[in-house]
Amino acid sequence: MIVLVTGATSGFGAEMARKFARHGHRVIAAGRRKDRLDALAAEIGPALLPVVMDVTDRTSIQSALDKLPADWKEIDVLINNAGLALGVAPAQQASLEEWETMIATNCKGLVTITRFLLPGMLERGRGHIINISSGAGAHPYPGGNVYGATKAFVDQFSRNLRADLVGTPVRSSNIAPGLAGGTEFSNVRLKDDAAAAKVYEGTTPLSAADIAETAYWIATLPSHVNVNHIEVMPTCQGFGPMNIKRTPSAN
């Protein structure tokens, strides 16, 4: 099987590349940071093809796909992993530029590469789109605003793909991780390594390996089985009361 993983330069993406390659599959590792991709290719060997791609740029996606060697073009599994969160400010104070970057990466990039690859999957009679969203797509929290909204979009897009693809051999799945450590997620979001470390202080979060294991399991189920949506949380995470702002009593 040929698997294309976006956002493969670190975290979930790099670990998914390792997981699939370790089990005998060929992996196209896509991302913006060539040095990281080259290091991953040196680690994994000929089972991995590094491809520089910026998912926020339609031309970059098209060019990268067009330049794939002939024997790498028939992609069986697309894992739309590229994504990010930026900031935790309330909506009225948030950066519009950061909102636009999240929408461009988490939504626009995901649908663009999906649209490029989906027709070929249908023509070949096989294929699987696996999208990586977040528990934030279902569970709002202060400061989640546009990040949570983009991940809700990913979930709904995945379900609508399933509606469009019913009766075909092409599958559509969505993985929604909860608290996950060992990645660059919080460092990028908070732009402060010390603050990022505090997010996971005293917890045992999910690891990138946990999400790679989930993606691999979904992709290797029998071809008639479609996992529509799977939400994964560590045991240290759960649900709490809704956020209520109380005004101090005048007495």
PDB file of N, CA and C in Angstrom, residues 7 15 24 32 52 67 71 74 83-84 93 101 103 108 130 133 141 155 162 168 173 176-177 188 200 212 217 244:
ATOM      1  N   GLY A   7       2.067  16.811   6.809  1.00  0.00           N
ATOM      2  CA  GLY A   7       2.566  17.225   8.115  1.00  0.00           C
ATOM      3  C   GLY A   7       3.460  16.167   8.737  1.00  0.00           C
ATOM      4  N   GLU A  15       5.461   9.914  13.164  1.00  0.00           N
ATOM      5  CA  GLU A  15       5.245   8.604  13.797  1.00  0.00           C
ATOM      6  C   GLU A  15       4.375   7.705  12.932  1.00  0.00           C
ATOM      7  N   GLY A  24       5.835  -2.603   6.311  1.00  0.00           N
ATOM      8  CA  GLY A  24       6.018  -3.002   4.919  1.00  0.00           C
ATOM      9  C   GLY A  24       5.320  -2.157   3.874  1.00  0.00           C
ATOM     10  N   ARG A  32       6.727  20.881   4.943  1.00  0.00           N
ATOM     11  CA  ARG A  32       7.435  22.069   4.469  1.00  0.00           C
ATOM     12  C   ARG A  32       8.930  22.042   4.770  1.00  0.00           C
ATOM     13  N   VAL A  52       8.545  17.789  -0.412  1.00  0.00           N
ATOM     14  CA  VAL A  52       8.303  19.124   0.135  1.00  0.00           C
ATOM     15  C   VAL A  52       6.965  19.630  -0.409  1.00  0.00           C
ATOM     16  N   LYS A  67       5.076  15.733  -9.566  1.00  0.00           N
ATOM     17  CA  LYS A  67       6.474  15.295  -9.620  1.00  0.00           C
ATOM     18  C   LYS A  67       6.721  13.928  -8.986  1.00  0.00           C
ATOM     19  N   ASP A  71       5.920   5.157 -10.125  1.00  0.00           N
ATOM     20  CA  ASP A  71       5.561   4.022  -9.271  1.00  0.00           C
ATOM     21  C   ASP A  71       5.138   4.432  -7.859  1.00  0.00           C
ATOM     22  N   GLU A  74       0.088   6.012  -7.431  1.00  0.00           N
ATOM     23  CA  GLU A  74      -1.200   5.375  -7.113  1.00  0.00           C
ATOM     24  C   GLU A  74      -1.359   5.274  -5.588  1.00  0.00           C
ATOM     25  N   GLY A  83      -1.797  20.283  10.263  1.00  0.00           N
ATOM     26  CA  GLY A  83      -2.732  21.153  10.957  1.00  0.00           C
ATOM     27  C   GLY A  83      -2.036  21.827  12.119  1.00  0.00           C
ATOM     28  N   LEU A  84      -2.673  22.845  12.676  1.00  0.00           N
ATOM     29  CA  LEU A  84      -2.065  23.559  13.790  1.00  0.00           C
ATOM     30  C   LEU A  84      -3.098  24.376  14.526  1.00  0.00           C
ATOM     31  N   GLN A  93     -10.111  39.275  21.048  1.00  0.00           N
ATOM     32  CA  GLN A  93      -8.719  39.719  21.135  1.00  0.00           C
ATOM     33  C   GLN A  93      -7.795  38.921  20.216  1.00  0.00           C
ATOM     34  N   THR A 101      -4.501  31.615   9.100  1.00  0.00           N
ATOM     35  CA  THR A 101      -3.527  30.533   8.934  1.00  0.00           C
ATOM     36  C   THR A 101      -4.134  29.188   9.317  1.00  0.00           C
ATOM     37  N   ILE A 103      -7.333  28.340   9.265  1.00  0.00           N
ATOM     38  CA  ILE A 103      -8.329  27.970   8.255  1.00  0.00           C
ATOM     39  C   ILE A 103      -7.638  27.474   6.984  1.00  0.00           C
ATOM     40  N   LYS A 108      -8.670  24.451   4.248  1.00  0.00           N
ATOM     41  CA  LYS A 108      -8.407  24.604   2.815  1.00  0.00           C
ATOM     42  C   LYS A 108      -7.384  23.590   2.312  1.00  0.00           C
ATOM     43  N   ILE A 130      -8.040   9.440   5.507  1.00  0.00           N
ATOM     44  CA  ILE A 130      -8.063   9.484   6.969  1.00  0.00           C
ATOM     45  C   ILE A 130      -7.697  10.901   7.408  1.00  0.00           C
ATOM     46  N   SER A 133      -8.599  15.230  13.082  1.00  0.00           N
ATOM     47  CA  SER A 133      -9.226  16.440  13.623  1.00  0.00           C
ATOM     48  C   SER A 133      -8.787  16.615  15.073  1.00  0.00           C
ATOM     49  N   TYR A 141     -14.139  25.222  24.232  1.00  0.00           N
ATOM     50  CA  TYR A 141     -13.530  25.722  25.466  1.00  0.00           C
ATOM     51  C   TYR A 141     -13.057  27.151  25.213  1.00  0.00           C
ATOM     52  N   ASP A 155     -14.371  17.139  10.846  1.00  0.00           N
ATOM     53  CA  ASP A 155     -15.276  16.038  11.171  1.00  0.00           C
ATOM     54  C   ASP A 155     -16.455  16.002  10.214  1.00  0.00           C
ATOM     55  N   ARG A 162     -18.161  10.480   3.331  1.00  0.00           N
ATOM     56  CA  ARG A 162     -18.755   9.149   3.469  1.00  0.00           C
ATOM     57  C   ARG A 162     -20.105   9.090   2.765  1.00  0.00           C
ATOM     58  N   THR A 168     -19.147   2.914  -2.921  1.00  0.00           N
ATOM     59  CA  THR A 168     -17.855   2.814  -3.605  1.00  0.00           C
ATOM     60  C   THR A 168     -16.868   2.132  -2.656  1.00  0.00           C
ATOM     61  N   SER A 173     -12.511   8.395   6.970  1.00  0.00           N
ATOM     62  CA  SER A 173     -12.482   8.265   8.431  1.00  0.00           C
ATOM     63  C   SER A 173     -11.928   9.530   9.072  1.00  0.00           C
ATOM     64  N   ALA A 176     -10.129  11.884  16.090  1.00  0.00           N
ATOM     65  CA  ALA A 176     -10.173  13.085  16.916  1.00  0.00           C
ATOM     66  C   ALA A 176      -9.416  12.850  18.219  1.00  0.00           C
ATOM     67  N   PRO A 177      -8.134  13.202  18.280  1.00  0.00           N
ATOM     68  CA  PRO A 177      -7.356  13.010  19.511  1.00  0.00           C
ATOM     69  C   PRO A 177      -7.719  14.041  20.578  1.00  0.00           C
ATOM     70  N   VAL A 188       3.942  25.381  19.261  1.00  0.00           N
ATOM     71  CA  VAL A 188       3.529  26.243  18.155  1.00  0.00           C
ATOM     72  C   VAL A 188       2.376  27.139  18.587  1.00  0.00           C
ATOM     73  N   TYR A 200       1.089  19.835  29.936  1.00  0.00           N
ATOM     74  CA  TYR A 200       1.124  18.388  30.167  1.00  0.00           C
ATOM     75  C   TYR A 200       1.631  18.022  31.561  1.00  0.00           C
ATOM     76  N   ALA A 212      -0.652   7.077  15.811  1.00  0.00           N
ATOM     77  CA  ALA A 212      -0.174   6.287  14.670  1.00  0.00           C
ATOM     78  C   ALA A 212      -0.780   4.888  14.702  1.00  0.00           C
ATOM     79  N   TRP A 217      -4.501   0.952  12.455  1.00  0.00           N
ATOM     80  CA  TRP A 217      -5.609   0.012  12.658  1.00  0.00           C
ATOM     81  C   TRP A 217      -6.764   0.315  11.704  1.00  0.00           C
ATOM     82  N   ILE A 244     -19.267  28.617  33.436  1.00  0.00           N
ATOM     83  CA  ILE A 244     -20.254  29.593  33.902  1.00  0.00           C
ATOM     84  C   ILE A 244     -19.532  30.752  34.567  1.00  0.00           C
TER      85      ILE A 244
END
